[in-house]
PDB file of C-alpha atoms in Angstrom:
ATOM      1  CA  UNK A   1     -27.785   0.110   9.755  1.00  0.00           C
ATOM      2  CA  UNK A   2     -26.553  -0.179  13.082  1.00  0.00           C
ATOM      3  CA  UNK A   3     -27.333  -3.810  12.972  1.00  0.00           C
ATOM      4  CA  UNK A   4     -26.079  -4.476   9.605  1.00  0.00           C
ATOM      5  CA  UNK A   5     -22.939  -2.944  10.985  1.00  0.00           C
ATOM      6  CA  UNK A   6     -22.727  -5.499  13.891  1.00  0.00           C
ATOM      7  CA  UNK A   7     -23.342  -8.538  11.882  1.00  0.00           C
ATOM      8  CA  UNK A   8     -20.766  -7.608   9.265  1.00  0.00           C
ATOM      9  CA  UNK A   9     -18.118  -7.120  12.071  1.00  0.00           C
ATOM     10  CA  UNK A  10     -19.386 -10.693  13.785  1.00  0.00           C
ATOM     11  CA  UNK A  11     -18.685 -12.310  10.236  1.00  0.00           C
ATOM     12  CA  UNK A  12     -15.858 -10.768   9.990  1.00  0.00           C
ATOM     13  CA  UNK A  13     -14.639 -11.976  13.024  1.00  0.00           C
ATOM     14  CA  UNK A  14     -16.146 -15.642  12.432  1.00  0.00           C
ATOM     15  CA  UNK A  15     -14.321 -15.663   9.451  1.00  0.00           C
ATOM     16  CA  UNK A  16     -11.118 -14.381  10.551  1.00  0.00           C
ATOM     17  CA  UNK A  17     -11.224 -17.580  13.575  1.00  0.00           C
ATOM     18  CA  UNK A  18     -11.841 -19.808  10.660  1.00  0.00           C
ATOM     19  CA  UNK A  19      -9.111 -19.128   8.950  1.00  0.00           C
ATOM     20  CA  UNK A  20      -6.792 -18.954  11.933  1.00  0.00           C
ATOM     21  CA  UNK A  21      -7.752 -22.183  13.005  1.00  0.00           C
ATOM     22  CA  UNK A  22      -7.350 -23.579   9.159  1.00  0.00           C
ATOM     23  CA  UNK A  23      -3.970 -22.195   9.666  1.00  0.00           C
ATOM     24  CA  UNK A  24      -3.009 -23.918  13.102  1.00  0.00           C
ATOM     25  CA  UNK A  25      -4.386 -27.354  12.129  1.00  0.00           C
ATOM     26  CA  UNK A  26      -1.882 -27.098   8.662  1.00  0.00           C
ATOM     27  CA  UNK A  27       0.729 -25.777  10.775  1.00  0.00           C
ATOM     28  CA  UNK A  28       0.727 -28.823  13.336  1.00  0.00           C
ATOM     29  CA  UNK A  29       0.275 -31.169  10.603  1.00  0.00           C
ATOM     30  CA  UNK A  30       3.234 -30.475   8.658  1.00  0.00           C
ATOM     31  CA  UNK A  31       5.431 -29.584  11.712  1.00  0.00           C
ATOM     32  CA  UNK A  32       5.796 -25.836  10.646  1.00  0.00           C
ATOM     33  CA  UNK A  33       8.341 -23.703  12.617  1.00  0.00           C
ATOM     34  CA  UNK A  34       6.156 -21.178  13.638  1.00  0.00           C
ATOM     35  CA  UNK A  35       9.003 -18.666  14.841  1.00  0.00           C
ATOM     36  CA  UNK A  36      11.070 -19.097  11.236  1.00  0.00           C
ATOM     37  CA  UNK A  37       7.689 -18.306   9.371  1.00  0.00           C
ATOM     38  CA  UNK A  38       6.932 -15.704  12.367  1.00  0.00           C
ATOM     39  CA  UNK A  39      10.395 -13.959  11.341  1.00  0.00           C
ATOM     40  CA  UNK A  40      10.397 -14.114   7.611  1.00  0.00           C
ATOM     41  CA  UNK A  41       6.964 -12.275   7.469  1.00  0.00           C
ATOM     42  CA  UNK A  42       7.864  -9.758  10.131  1.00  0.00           C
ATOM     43  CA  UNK A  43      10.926  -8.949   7.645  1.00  0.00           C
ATOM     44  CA  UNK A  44       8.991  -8.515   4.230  1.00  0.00           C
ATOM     45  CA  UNK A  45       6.095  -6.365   6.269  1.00  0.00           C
ATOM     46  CA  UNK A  46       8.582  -3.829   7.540  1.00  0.00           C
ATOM     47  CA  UNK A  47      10.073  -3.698   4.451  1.00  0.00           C
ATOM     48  CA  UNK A  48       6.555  -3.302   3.150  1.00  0.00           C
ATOM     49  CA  UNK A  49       5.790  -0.516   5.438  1.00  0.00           C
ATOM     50  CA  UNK A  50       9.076   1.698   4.821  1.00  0.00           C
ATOM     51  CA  UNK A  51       8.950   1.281   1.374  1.00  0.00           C
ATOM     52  CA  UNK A  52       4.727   2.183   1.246  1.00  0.00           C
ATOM     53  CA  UNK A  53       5.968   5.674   4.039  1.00  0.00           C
ATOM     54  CA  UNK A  54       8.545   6.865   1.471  1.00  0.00           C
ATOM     55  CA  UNK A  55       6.172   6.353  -1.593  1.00  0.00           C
ATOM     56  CA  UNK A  56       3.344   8.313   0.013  1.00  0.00           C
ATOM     57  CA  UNK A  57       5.717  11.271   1.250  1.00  0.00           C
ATOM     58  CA  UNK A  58       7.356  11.449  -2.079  1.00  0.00           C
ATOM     59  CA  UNK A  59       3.888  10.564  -3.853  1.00  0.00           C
ATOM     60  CA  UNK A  60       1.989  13.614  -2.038  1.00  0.00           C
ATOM     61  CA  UNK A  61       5.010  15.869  -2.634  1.00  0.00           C
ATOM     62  CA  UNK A  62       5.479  15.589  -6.401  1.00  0.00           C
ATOM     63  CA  UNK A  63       1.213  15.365  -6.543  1.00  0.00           C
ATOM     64  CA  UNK A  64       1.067  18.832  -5.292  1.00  0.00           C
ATOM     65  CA  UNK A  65       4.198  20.222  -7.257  1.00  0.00           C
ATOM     66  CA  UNK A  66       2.434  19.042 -10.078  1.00  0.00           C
ATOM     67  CA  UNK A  67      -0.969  20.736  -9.094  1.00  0.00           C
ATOM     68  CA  UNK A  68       0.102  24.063  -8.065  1.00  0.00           C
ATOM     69  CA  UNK A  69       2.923  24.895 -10.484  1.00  0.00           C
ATOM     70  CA  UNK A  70       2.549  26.270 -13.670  1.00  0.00           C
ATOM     71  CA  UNK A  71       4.770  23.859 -15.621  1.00  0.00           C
ATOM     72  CA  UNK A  72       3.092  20.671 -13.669  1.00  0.00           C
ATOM     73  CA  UNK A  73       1.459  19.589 -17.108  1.00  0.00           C
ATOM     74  CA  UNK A  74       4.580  18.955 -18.397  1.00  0.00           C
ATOM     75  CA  UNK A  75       5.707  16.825 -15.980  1.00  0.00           C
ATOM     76  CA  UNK A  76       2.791  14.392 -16.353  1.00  0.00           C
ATOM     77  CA  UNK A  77       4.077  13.220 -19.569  1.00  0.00           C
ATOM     78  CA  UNK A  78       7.492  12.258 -18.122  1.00  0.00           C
ATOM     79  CA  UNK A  79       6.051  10.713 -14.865  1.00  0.00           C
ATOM     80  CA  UNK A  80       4.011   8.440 -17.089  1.00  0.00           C
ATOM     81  CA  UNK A  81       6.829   7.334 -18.970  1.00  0.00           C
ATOM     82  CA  UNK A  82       8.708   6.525 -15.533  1.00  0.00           C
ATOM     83  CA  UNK A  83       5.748   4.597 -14.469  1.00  0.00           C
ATOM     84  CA  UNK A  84       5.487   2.081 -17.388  1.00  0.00           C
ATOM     85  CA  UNK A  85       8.943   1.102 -17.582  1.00  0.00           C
ATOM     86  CA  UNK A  86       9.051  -2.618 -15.925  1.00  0.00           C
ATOM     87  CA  UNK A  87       9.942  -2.272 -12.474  1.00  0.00           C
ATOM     88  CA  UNK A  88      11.734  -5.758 -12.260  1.00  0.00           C
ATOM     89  CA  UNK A  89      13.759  -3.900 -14.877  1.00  0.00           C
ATOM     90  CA  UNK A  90      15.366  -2.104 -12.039  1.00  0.00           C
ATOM     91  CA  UNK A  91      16.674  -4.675 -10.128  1.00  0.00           C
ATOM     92  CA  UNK A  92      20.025  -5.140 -11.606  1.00  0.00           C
ATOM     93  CA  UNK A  93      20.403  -0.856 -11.292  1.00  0.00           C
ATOM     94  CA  UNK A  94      19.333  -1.009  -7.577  1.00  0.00           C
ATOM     95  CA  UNK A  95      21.673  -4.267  -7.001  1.00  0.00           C
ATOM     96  CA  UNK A  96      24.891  -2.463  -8.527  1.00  0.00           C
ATOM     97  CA  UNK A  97      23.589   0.609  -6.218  1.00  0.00           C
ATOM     98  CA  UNK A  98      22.731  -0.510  -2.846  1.00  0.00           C
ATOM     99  CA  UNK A  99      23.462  -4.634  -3.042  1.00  0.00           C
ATOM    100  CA  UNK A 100      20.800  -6.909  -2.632  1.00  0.00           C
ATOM    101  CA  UNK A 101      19.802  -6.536   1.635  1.00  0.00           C
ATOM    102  CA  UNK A 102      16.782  -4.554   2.659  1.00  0.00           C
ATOM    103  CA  UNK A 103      17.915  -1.033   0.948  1.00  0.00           C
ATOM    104  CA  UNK A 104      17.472  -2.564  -1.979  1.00  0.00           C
ATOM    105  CA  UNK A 105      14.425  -4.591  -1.883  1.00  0.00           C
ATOM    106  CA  UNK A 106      12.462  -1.447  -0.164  1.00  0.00           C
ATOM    107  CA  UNK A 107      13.624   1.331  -2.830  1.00  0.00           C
ATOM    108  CA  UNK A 108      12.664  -1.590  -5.682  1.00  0.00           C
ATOM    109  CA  UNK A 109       8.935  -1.463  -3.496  1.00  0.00           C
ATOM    110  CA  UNK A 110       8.733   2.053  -3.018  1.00  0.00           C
ATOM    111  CA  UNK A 111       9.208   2.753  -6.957  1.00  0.00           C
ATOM    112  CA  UNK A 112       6.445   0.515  -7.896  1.00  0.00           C
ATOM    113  CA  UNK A 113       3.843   1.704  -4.872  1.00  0.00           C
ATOM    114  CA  UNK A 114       4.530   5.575  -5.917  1.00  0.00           C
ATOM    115  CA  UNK A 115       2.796   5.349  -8.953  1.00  0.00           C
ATOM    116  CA  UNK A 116      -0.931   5.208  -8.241  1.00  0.00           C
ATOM    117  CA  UNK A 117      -0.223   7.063  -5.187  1.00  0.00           C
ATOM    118  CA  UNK A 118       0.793  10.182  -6.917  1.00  0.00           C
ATOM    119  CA  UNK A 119      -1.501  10.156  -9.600  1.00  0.00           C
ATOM    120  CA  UNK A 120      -4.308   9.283  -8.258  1.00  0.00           C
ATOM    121  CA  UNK A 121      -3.829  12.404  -5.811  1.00  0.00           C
ATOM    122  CA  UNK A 122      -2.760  14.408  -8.460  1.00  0.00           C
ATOM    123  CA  UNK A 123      -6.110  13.896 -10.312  1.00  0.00           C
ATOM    124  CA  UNK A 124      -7.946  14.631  -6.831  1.00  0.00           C
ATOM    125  CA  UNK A 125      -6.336  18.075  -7.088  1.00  0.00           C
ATOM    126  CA  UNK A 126      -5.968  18.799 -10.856  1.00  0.00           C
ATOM    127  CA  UNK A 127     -10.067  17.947 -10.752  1.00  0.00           C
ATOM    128  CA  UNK A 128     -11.227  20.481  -8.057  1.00  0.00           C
ATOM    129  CA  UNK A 129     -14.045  22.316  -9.257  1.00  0.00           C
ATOM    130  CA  UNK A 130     -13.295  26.191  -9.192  1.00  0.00           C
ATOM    131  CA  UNK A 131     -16.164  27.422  -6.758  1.00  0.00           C
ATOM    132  CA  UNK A 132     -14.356  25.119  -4.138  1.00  0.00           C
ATOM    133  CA  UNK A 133     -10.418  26.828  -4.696  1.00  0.00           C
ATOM    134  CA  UNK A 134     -12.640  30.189  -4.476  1.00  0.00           C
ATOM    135  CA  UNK A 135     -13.960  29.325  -1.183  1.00  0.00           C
ATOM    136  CA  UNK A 136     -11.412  28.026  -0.015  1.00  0.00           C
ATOM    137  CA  UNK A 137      -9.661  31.401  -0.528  1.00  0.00           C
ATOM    138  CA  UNK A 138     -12.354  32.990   0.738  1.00  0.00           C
ATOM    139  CA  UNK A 139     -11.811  31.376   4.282  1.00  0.00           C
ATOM    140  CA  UNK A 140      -7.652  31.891   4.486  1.00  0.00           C
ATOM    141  CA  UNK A 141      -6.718  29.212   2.745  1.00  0.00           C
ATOM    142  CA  UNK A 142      -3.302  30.169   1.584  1.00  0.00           C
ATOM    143  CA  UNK A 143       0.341  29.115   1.542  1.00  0.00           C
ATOM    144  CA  UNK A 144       0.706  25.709   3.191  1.00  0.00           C
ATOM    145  CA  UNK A 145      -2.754  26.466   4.987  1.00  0.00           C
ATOM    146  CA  UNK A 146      -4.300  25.638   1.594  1.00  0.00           C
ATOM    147  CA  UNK A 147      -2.256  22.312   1.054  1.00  0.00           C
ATOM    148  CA  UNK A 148      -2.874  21.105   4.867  1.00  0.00           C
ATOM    149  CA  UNK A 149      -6.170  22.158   5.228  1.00  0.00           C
ATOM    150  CA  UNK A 150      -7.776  22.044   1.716  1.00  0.00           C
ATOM    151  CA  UNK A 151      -6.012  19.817  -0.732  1.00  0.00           C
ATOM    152  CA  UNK A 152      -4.886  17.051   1.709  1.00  0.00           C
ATOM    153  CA  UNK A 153      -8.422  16.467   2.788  1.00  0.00           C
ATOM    154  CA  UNK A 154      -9.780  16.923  -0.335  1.00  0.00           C
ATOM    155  CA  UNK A 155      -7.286  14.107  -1.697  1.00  0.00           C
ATOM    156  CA  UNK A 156      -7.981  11.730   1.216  1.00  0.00           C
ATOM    157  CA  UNK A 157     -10.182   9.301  -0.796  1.00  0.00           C
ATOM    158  CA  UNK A 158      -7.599   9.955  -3.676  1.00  0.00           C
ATOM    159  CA  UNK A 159      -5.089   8.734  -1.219  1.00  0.00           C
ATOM    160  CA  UNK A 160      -7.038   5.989   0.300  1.00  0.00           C
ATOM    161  CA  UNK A 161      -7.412   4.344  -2.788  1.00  0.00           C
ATOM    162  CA  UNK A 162      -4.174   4.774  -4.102  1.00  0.00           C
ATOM    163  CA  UNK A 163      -2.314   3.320  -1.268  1.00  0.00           C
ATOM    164  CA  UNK A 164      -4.242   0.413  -1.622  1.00  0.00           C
ATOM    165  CA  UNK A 165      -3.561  -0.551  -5.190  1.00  0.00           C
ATOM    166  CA  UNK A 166       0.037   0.208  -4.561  1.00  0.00           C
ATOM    167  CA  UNK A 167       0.231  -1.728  -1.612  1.00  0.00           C
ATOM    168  CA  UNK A 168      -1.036  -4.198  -3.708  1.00  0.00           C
ATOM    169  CA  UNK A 169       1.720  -3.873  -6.146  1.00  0.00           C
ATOM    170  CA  UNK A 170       4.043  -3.386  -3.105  1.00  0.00           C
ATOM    171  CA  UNK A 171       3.481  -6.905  -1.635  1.00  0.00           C
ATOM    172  CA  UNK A 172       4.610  -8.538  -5.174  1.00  0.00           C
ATOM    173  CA  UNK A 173       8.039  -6.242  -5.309  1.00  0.00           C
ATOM    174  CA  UNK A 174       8.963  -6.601  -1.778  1.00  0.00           C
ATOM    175  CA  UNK A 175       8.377 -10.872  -2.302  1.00  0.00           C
ATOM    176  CA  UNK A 176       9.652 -10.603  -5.480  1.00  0.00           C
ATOM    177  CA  UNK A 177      12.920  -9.005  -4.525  1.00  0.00           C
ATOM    178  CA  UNK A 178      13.362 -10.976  -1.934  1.00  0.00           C
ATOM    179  CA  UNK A 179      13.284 -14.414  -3.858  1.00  0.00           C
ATOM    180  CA  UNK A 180      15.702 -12.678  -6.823  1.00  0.00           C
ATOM    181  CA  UNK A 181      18.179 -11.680  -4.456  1.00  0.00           C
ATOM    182  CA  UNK A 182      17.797 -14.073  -1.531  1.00  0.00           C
ATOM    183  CA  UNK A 183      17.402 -12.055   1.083  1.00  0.00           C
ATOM    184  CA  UNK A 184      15.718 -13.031   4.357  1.00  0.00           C
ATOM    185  CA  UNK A 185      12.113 -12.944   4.364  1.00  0.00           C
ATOM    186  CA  UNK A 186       8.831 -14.713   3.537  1.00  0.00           C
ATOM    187  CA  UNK A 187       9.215 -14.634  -0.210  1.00  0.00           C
ATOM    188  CA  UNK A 188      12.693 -16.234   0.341  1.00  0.00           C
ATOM    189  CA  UNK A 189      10.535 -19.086   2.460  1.00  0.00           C
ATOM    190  CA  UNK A 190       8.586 -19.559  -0.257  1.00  0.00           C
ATOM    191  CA  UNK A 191      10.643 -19.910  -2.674  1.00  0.00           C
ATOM    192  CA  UNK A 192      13.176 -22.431  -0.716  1.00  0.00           C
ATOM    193  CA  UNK A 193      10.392 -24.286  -0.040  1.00  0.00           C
ATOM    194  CA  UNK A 194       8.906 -24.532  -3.325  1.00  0.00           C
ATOM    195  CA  UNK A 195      12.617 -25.765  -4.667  1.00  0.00           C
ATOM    196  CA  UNK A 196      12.916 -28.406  -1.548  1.00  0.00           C
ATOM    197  CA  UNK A 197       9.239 -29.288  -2.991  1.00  0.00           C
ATOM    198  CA  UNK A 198       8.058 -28.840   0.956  1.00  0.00           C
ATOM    199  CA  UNK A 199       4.396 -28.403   0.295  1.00  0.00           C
ATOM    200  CA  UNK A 200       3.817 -28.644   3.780  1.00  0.00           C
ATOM    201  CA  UNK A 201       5.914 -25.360   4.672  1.00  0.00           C
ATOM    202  CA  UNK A 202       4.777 -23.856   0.949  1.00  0.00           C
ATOM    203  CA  UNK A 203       1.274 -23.875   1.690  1.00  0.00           C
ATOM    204  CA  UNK A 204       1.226 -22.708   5.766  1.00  0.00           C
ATOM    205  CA  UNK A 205       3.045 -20.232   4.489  1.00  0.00           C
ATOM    206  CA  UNK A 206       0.748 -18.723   1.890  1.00  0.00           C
ATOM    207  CA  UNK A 207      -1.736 -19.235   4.309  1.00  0.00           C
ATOM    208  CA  UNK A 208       0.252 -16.893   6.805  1.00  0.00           C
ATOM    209  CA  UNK A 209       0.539 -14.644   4.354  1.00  0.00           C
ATOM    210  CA  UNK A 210      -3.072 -14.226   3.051  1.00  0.00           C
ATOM    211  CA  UNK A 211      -4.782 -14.234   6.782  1.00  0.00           C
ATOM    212  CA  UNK A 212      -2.294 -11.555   7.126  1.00  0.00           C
ATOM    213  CA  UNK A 213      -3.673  -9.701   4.000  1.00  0.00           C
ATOM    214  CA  UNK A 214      -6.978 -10.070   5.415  1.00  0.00           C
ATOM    215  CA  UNK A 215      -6.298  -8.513   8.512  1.00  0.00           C
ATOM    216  CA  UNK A 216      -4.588  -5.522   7.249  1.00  0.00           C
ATOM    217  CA  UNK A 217      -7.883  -5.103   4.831  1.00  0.00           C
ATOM    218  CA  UNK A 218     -10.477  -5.565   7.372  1.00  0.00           C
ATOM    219  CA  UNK A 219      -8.434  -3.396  10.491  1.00  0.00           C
ATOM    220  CA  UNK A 220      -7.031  -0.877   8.051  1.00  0.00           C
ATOM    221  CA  UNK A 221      -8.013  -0.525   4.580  1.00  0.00           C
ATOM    222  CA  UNK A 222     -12.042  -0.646   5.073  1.00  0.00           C
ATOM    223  CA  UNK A 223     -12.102   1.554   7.764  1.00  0.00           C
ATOM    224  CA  UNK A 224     -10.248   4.255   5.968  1.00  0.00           C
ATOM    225  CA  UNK A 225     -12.397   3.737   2.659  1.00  0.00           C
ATOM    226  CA  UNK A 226     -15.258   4.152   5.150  1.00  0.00           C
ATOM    227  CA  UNK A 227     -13.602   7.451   6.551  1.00  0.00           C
ATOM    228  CA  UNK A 228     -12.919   8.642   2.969  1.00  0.00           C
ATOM    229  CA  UNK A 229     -16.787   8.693   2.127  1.00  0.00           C
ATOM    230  CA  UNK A 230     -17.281  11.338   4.581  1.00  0.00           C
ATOM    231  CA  UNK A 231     -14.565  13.229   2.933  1.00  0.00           C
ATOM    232  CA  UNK A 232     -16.513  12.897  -0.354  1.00  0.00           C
ATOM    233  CA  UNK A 233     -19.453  14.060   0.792  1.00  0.00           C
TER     234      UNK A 233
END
C-alpha cells in the first residue's frame, strides 16, 4: 500500500511538471503576460475562497438548525425551493444591491456553493442512527459539546463532499459574474480575449486555470476525502 501510495504521488507529480511545462512553452509562444494572467486569477480565487468561507459557515449553521429543531422539516421544503431557482437569475437583484465589484460577484458565488453544502450535511445529521445520539449522550455530549464534538465530525465526509461539488459550481458563478459585469478577473480575461479572437491569450489562460484546478484537487480535495474515510469508519 505503502508503495502504491508513493507511485501515485510520483505520477502525480510527473503529471503536474507536464502540464506546467505545456503551460510555459504556450505561454512563450504567444507572448502571454504572465503578471496580467498572474493577477486576474489571484482575483477570481479570493473571490472564490470568501464566497466558499461564508457558504460553509452559513451552510453548517442552517444544517444543524434544521437537524436539531423541531420545526426543521418544514424548512426543507422552502430551502429546496430557494435552491432551484436559477442563480444567474440573481444577478440583476445583487447588481441593484451591491453594484457589480467583488461584493457582488462573491454573494452571487456564495448562494450557488451553499446549496450542496447544507444539505448534504443536513442529511449526515438527519441520518444518524439512534444507538449513536444515545451514546453520544451517554458520554456528555450535550449543548454545543454535542454539535462540536459529535455532529461536526460525524458530518465531515458530508462536508467534504459537499464543498467540493459547490466549489465546483462556485468556479462557474465567480467566472460567470465576472464576464456579465466586467469586473477584473480571469473570467473577464477570457472573455476579452475570446471577443479580440486572441487564441493565444484564450487558451494559456484556460490552461492556467485548469493546472490550477488540479492543484487545488490533488493538495486539497483528495487528501481531505482521504481524511473523511477515517471519519466513516
Amino acid at each position: 500500500r505503502t508503495l502504491h501510495t508513493k507511485r501515485h504521488a510520483y505520477l502525480s507529480f510527473a503529471v503536474l511538471l507536464a502540464l506546467v511545462a505545456v503551460l510555459i512553452g504556450a505561454g512563450f509562444a504567444v507572448q502571454a503576460p504572465w503578471p496580467i494572467l498572474g493577477n486576474a486569477l489571484l482575483i477570481s480565487v479570493v473571490r472564490l475562497l470568501a464566497a466558499y468561507v461564508i457558504s460553509l459557515i452559513l451552510g453548517v449553521t442552517i444544517a444543524l438548525l434544521v437537524s436539531l429543531s423541531s420545526w426543521g422539516d418544514d424548512l426543507l421544503p422552502l430551502f429546496d425551493v430557494l435552491q432551484n431557482i436559477p442563480s444567474f437569475a440573481l444577478i440583476p437583484v445583487f447588481t441593484i444591491l451591491l453594484g457589480t465589484g467583488t461584493a457582488m460577484i462573491v454573494t452571487f458565488a456564495a448562494t450557488s456553493i451553499i446549496w450542496p453544502i447544507m444539505f448534504y450535511a443536513t442529511s449526515a445529521m438527519q441520518t444518524v442512527r439512534q444507538e449513536e445520539q444515545d451514546a453520544a449522550t451517554i458520554f456528555g455530549a450535550t449543548g454545543f459539546k454535542r454539535v462540536w464534538s459529535f455532529l461536526l465530525p460525524l458530518s465531515f465526509p458530508a462536508l467534504v463532499t459537499g464543498s467540493m461539488v459547490g466549489v465546483s459550481i462556485g468556479w462557474e458563478a465567480v467566472i460567470g459574474g465576472e464576464i456579465i459585469t466586467h469586473a477584473q478577473g480571469i473570467g473577464t480575461m477570457l472573455d476579452t480575449a475570446g471577443a479580440a479572437h486572441d487564441s493565444g491569450i484564450l487558451t494559456v489562460g484556460i490552461l492556467l486555470l485548469l493546472i490550477f484546478v488540479f492543484l487545488i484537487s490533488r493538495l486539497l480535495w483528495i487528501p481531505l476525502l482521504k481524511k473523511s474515510r477515517q471519519y466513516a469508519d
